[in-house]
Tab-separated table of C-alpha atoms in Angstrom:
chain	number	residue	atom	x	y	z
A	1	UNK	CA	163.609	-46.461	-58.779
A	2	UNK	CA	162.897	-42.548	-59.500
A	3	UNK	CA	160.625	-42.928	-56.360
A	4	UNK	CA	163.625	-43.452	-53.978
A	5	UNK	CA	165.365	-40.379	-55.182
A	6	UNK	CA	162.129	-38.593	-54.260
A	7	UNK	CA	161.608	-40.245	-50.817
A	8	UNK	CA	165.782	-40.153	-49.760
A	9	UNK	CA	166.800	-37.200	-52.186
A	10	UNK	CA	166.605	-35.285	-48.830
A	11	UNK	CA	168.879	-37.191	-46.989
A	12	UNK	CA	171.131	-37.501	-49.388
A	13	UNK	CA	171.866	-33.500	-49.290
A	14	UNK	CA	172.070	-33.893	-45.598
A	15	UNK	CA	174.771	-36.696	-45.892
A	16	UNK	CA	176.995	-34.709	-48.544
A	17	UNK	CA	176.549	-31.724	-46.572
A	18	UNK	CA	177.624	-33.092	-42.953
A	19	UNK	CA	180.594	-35.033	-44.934
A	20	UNK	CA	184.479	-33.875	-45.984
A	21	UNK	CA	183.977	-33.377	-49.360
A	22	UNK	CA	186.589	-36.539	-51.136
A	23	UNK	CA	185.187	-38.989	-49.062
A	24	UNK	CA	181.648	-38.427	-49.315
A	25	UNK	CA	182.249	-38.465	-53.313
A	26	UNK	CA	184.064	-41.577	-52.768
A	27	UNK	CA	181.685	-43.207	-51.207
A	28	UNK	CA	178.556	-42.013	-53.687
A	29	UNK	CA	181.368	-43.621	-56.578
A	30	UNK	CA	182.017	-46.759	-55.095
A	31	UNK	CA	178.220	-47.374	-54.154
A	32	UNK	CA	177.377	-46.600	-57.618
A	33	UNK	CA	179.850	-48.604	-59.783
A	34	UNK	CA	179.635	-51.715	-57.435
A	35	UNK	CA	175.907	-51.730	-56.938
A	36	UNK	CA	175.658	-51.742	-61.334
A	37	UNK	CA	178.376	-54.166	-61.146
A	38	UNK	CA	176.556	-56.076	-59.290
A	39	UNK	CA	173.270	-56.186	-60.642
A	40	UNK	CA	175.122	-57.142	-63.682
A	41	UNK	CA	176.685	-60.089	-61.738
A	42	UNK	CA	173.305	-61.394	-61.007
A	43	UNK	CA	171.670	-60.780	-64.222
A	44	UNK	CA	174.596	-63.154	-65.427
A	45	UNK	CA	173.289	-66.069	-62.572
A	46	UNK	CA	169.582	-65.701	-63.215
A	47	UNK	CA	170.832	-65.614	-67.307
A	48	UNK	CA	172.952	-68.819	-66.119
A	49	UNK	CA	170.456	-70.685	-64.180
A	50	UNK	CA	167.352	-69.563	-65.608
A	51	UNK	CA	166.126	-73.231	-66.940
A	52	UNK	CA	165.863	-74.534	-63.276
A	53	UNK	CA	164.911	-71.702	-61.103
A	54	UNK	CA	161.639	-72.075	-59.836
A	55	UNK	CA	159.625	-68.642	-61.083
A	56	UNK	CA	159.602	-67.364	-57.695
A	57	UNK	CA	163.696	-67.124	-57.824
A	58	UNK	CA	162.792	-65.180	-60.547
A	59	UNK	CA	160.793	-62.943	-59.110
A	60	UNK	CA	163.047	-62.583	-55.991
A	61	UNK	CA	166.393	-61.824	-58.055
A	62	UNK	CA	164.012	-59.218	-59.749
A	63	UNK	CA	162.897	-57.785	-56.261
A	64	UNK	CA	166.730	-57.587	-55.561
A	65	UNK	CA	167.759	-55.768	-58.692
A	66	UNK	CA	165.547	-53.139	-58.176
A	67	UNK	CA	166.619	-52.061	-54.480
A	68	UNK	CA	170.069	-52.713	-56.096
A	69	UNK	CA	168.807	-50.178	-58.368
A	70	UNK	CA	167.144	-48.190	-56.132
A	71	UNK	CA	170.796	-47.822	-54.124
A	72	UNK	CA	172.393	-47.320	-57.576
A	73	UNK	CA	170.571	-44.419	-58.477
A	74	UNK	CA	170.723	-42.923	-54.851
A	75	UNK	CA	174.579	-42.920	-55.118
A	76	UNK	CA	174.148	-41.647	-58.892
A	77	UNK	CA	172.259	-38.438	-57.371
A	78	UNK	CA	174.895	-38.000	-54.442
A	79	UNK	CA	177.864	-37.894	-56.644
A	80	UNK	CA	176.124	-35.146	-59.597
A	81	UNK	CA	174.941	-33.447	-56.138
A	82	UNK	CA	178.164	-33.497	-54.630
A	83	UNK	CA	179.994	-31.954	-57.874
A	84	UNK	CA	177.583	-29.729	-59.335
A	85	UNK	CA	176.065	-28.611	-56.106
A	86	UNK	CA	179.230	-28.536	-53.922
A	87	UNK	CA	182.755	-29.074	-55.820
A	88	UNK	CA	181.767	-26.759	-58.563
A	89	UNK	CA	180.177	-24.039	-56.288
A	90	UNK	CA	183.015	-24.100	-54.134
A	91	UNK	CA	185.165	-23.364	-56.805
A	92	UNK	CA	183.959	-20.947	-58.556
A	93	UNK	CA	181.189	-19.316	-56.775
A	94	UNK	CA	182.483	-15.395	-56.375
A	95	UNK	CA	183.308	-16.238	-60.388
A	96	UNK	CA	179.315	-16.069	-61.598
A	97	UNK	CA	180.462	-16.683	-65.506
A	98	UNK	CA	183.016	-19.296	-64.724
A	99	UNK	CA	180.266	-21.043	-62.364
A	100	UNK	CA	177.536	-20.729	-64.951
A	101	UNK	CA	180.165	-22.425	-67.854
A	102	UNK	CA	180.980	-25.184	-65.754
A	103	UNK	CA	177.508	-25.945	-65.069
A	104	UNK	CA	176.449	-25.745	-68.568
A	105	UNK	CA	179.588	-28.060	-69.535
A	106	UNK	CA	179.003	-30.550	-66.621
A	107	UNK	CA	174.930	-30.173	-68.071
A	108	UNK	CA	175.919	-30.849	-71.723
A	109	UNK	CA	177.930	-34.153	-70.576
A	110	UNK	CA	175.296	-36.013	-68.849
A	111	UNK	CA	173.002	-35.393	-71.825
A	112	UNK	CA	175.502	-36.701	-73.531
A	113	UNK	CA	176.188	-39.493	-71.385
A	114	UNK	CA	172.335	-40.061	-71.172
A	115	UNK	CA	171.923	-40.362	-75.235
A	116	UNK	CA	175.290	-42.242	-75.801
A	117	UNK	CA	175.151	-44.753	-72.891
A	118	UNK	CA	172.071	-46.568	-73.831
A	119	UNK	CA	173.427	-46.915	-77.637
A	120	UNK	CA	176.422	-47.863	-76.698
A	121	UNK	CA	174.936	-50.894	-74.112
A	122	UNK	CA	172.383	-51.705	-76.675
A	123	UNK	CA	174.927	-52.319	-79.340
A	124	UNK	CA	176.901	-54.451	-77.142
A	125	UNK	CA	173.363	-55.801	-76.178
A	126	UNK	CA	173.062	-56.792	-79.880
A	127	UNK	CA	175.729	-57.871	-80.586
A	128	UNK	CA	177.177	-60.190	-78.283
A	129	UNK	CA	175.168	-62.632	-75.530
A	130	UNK	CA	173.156	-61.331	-72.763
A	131	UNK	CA	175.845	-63.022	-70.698
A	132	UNK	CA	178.686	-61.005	-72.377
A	133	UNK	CA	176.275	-58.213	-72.184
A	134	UNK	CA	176.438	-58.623	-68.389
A	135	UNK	CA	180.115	-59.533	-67.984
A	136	UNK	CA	181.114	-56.515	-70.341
A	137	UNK	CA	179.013	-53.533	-68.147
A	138	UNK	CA	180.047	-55.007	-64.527
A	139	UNK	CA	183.661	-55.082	-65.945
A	140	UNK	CA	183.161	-51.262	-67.499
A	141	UNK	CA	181.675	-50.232	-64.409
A	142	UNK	CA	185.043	-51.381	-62.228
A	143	UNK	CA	187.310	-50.203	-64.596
A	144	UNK	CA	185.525	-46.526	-64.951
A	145	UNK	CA	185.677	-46.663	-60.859
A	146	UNK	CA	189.101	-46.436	-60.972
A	147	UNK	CA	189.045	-43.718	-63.755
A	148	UNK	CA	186.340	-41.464	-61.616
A	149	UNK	CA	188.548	-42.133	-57.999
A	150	UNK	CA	191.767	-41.084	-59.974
A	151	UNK	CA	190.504	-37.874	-62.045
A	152	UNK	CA	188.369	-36.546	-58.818
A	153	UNK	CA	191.203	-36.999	-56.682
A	154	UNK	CA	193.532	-35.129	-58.683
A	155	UNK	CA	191.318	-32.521	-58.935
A	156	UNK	CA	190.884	-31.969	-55.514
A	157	UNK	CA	194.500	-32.574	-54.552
A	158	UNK	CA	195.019	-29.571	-57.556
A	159	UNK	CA	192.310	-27.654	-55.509
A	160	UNK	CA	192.492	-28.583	-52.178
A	161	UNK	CA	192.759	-25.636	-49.897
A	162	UNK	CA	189.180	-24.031	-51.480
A	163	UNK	CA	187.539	-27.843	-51.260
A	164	UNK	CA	189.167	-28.917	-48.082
A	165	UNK	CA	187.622	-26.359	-45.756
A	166	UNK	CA	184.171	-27.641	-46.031
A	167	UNK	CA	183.592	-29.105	-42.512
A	168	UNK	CA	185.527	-26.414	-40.864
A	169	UNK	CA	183.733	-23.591	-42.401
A	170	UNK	CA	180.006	-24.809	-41.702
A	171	UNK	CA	181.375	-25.427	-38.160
A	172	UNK	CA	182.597	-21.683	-37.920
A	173	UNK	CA	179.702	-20.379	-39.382
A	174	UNK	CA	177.525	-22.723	-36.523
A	175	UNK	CA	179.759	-20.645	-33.952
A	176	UNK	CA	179.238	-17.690	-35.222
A	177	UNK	CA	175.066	-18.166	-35.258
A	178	UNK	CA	175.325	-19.070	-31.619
A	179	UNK	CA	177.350	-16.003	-30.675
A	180	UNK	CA	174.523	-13.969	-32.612
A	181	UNK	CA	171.953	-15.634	-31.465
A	182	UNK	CA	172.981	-16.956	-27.826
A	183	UNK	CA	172.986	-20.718	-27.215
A	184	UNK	CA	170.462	-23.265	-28.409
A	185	UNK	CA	168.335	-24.505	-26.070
């Protein structure tokens, strides 16, 4: 999975950069969320139906999760990209101390989020069916959709004219290379 981010990690700081800001993060959000909830939906029909699959069902669901994965993780990468690499710098980039606290907080709560998430789904894990298991994270991951649409939105709404001028800005600062350096040919 770590080998798509190294092959499309490119392209995905191409897409957030030629994209409005909101949307692009919307998009990254909703391909995230649904692509887990998904997985999770499938994990509960192989889990379901595992007696009579064939093996090679098997093995085909498992080929699926993983480019479900694969797209999962890609849309995990565009949305920290998006905020720590473009919301955040946007915000505070003449502020060097307010920039660096951000990205230290922003750091300390995806280590966070990396230590408590797996405890958290391994509990549930342990203590309720696989199918439960499966039910419960596709149903978290809608429900926390909502959540990350609602608080991003509000914060760019609160901030709006410093993130809105994204698109206009790299287009004036296009112009102003081609006055400097004549037209591209």
């Amino acid at each position: 999975i770590n080998l798509a981010v190294i092959l499309f990690g490119g392209a995905i700081g191409d897409w957030i950069d030629r994209n409005q800001r909101l949307p692009a993060l919307r998009k990254a959000l909703y391909f995230q969320n649904l692509s887990v909830s998904v997985m999770a939906v499938l994990v509960v029909i192989a889990l379901y139906n595992q007696s009579w699959l064939p093996s090679y069902w098997m093995l085909i669901i498992q080929g699926i999760l993983i480019g479900i994965g694969m797209i999962a993780q890609l849309s995990s990468v565009a949305c920290k990209v998006s905020i720590s690499k473009d919301w955040v710098v946007a915000l505070y980039g003449s502020d060097r101390q307010n920039l660096a606290n951000t990205n230290a907080t922003l750091r300390r709560i995806d280590l966070i989020s990396g230590v408590l998430a797996p405890i958290l789904t391994g509990a549930v894990m342990a203590f309720t069916s696989r199918w439960l298991s499966a039910v419960l994270i596709a149903g978290w991951n809608v429900v926390s959709l909502c959540f990350e649409l609602l608080l991003y939105t509000r914060v760019y709404r609160y901030a709006h004219d410093v993130l809105s001028n994204k698109i206009s800005a790299a287009k004036s600062n296009e112009k102003l290379t081609e006055k400097r350096e004549g037209p591209i040919k």
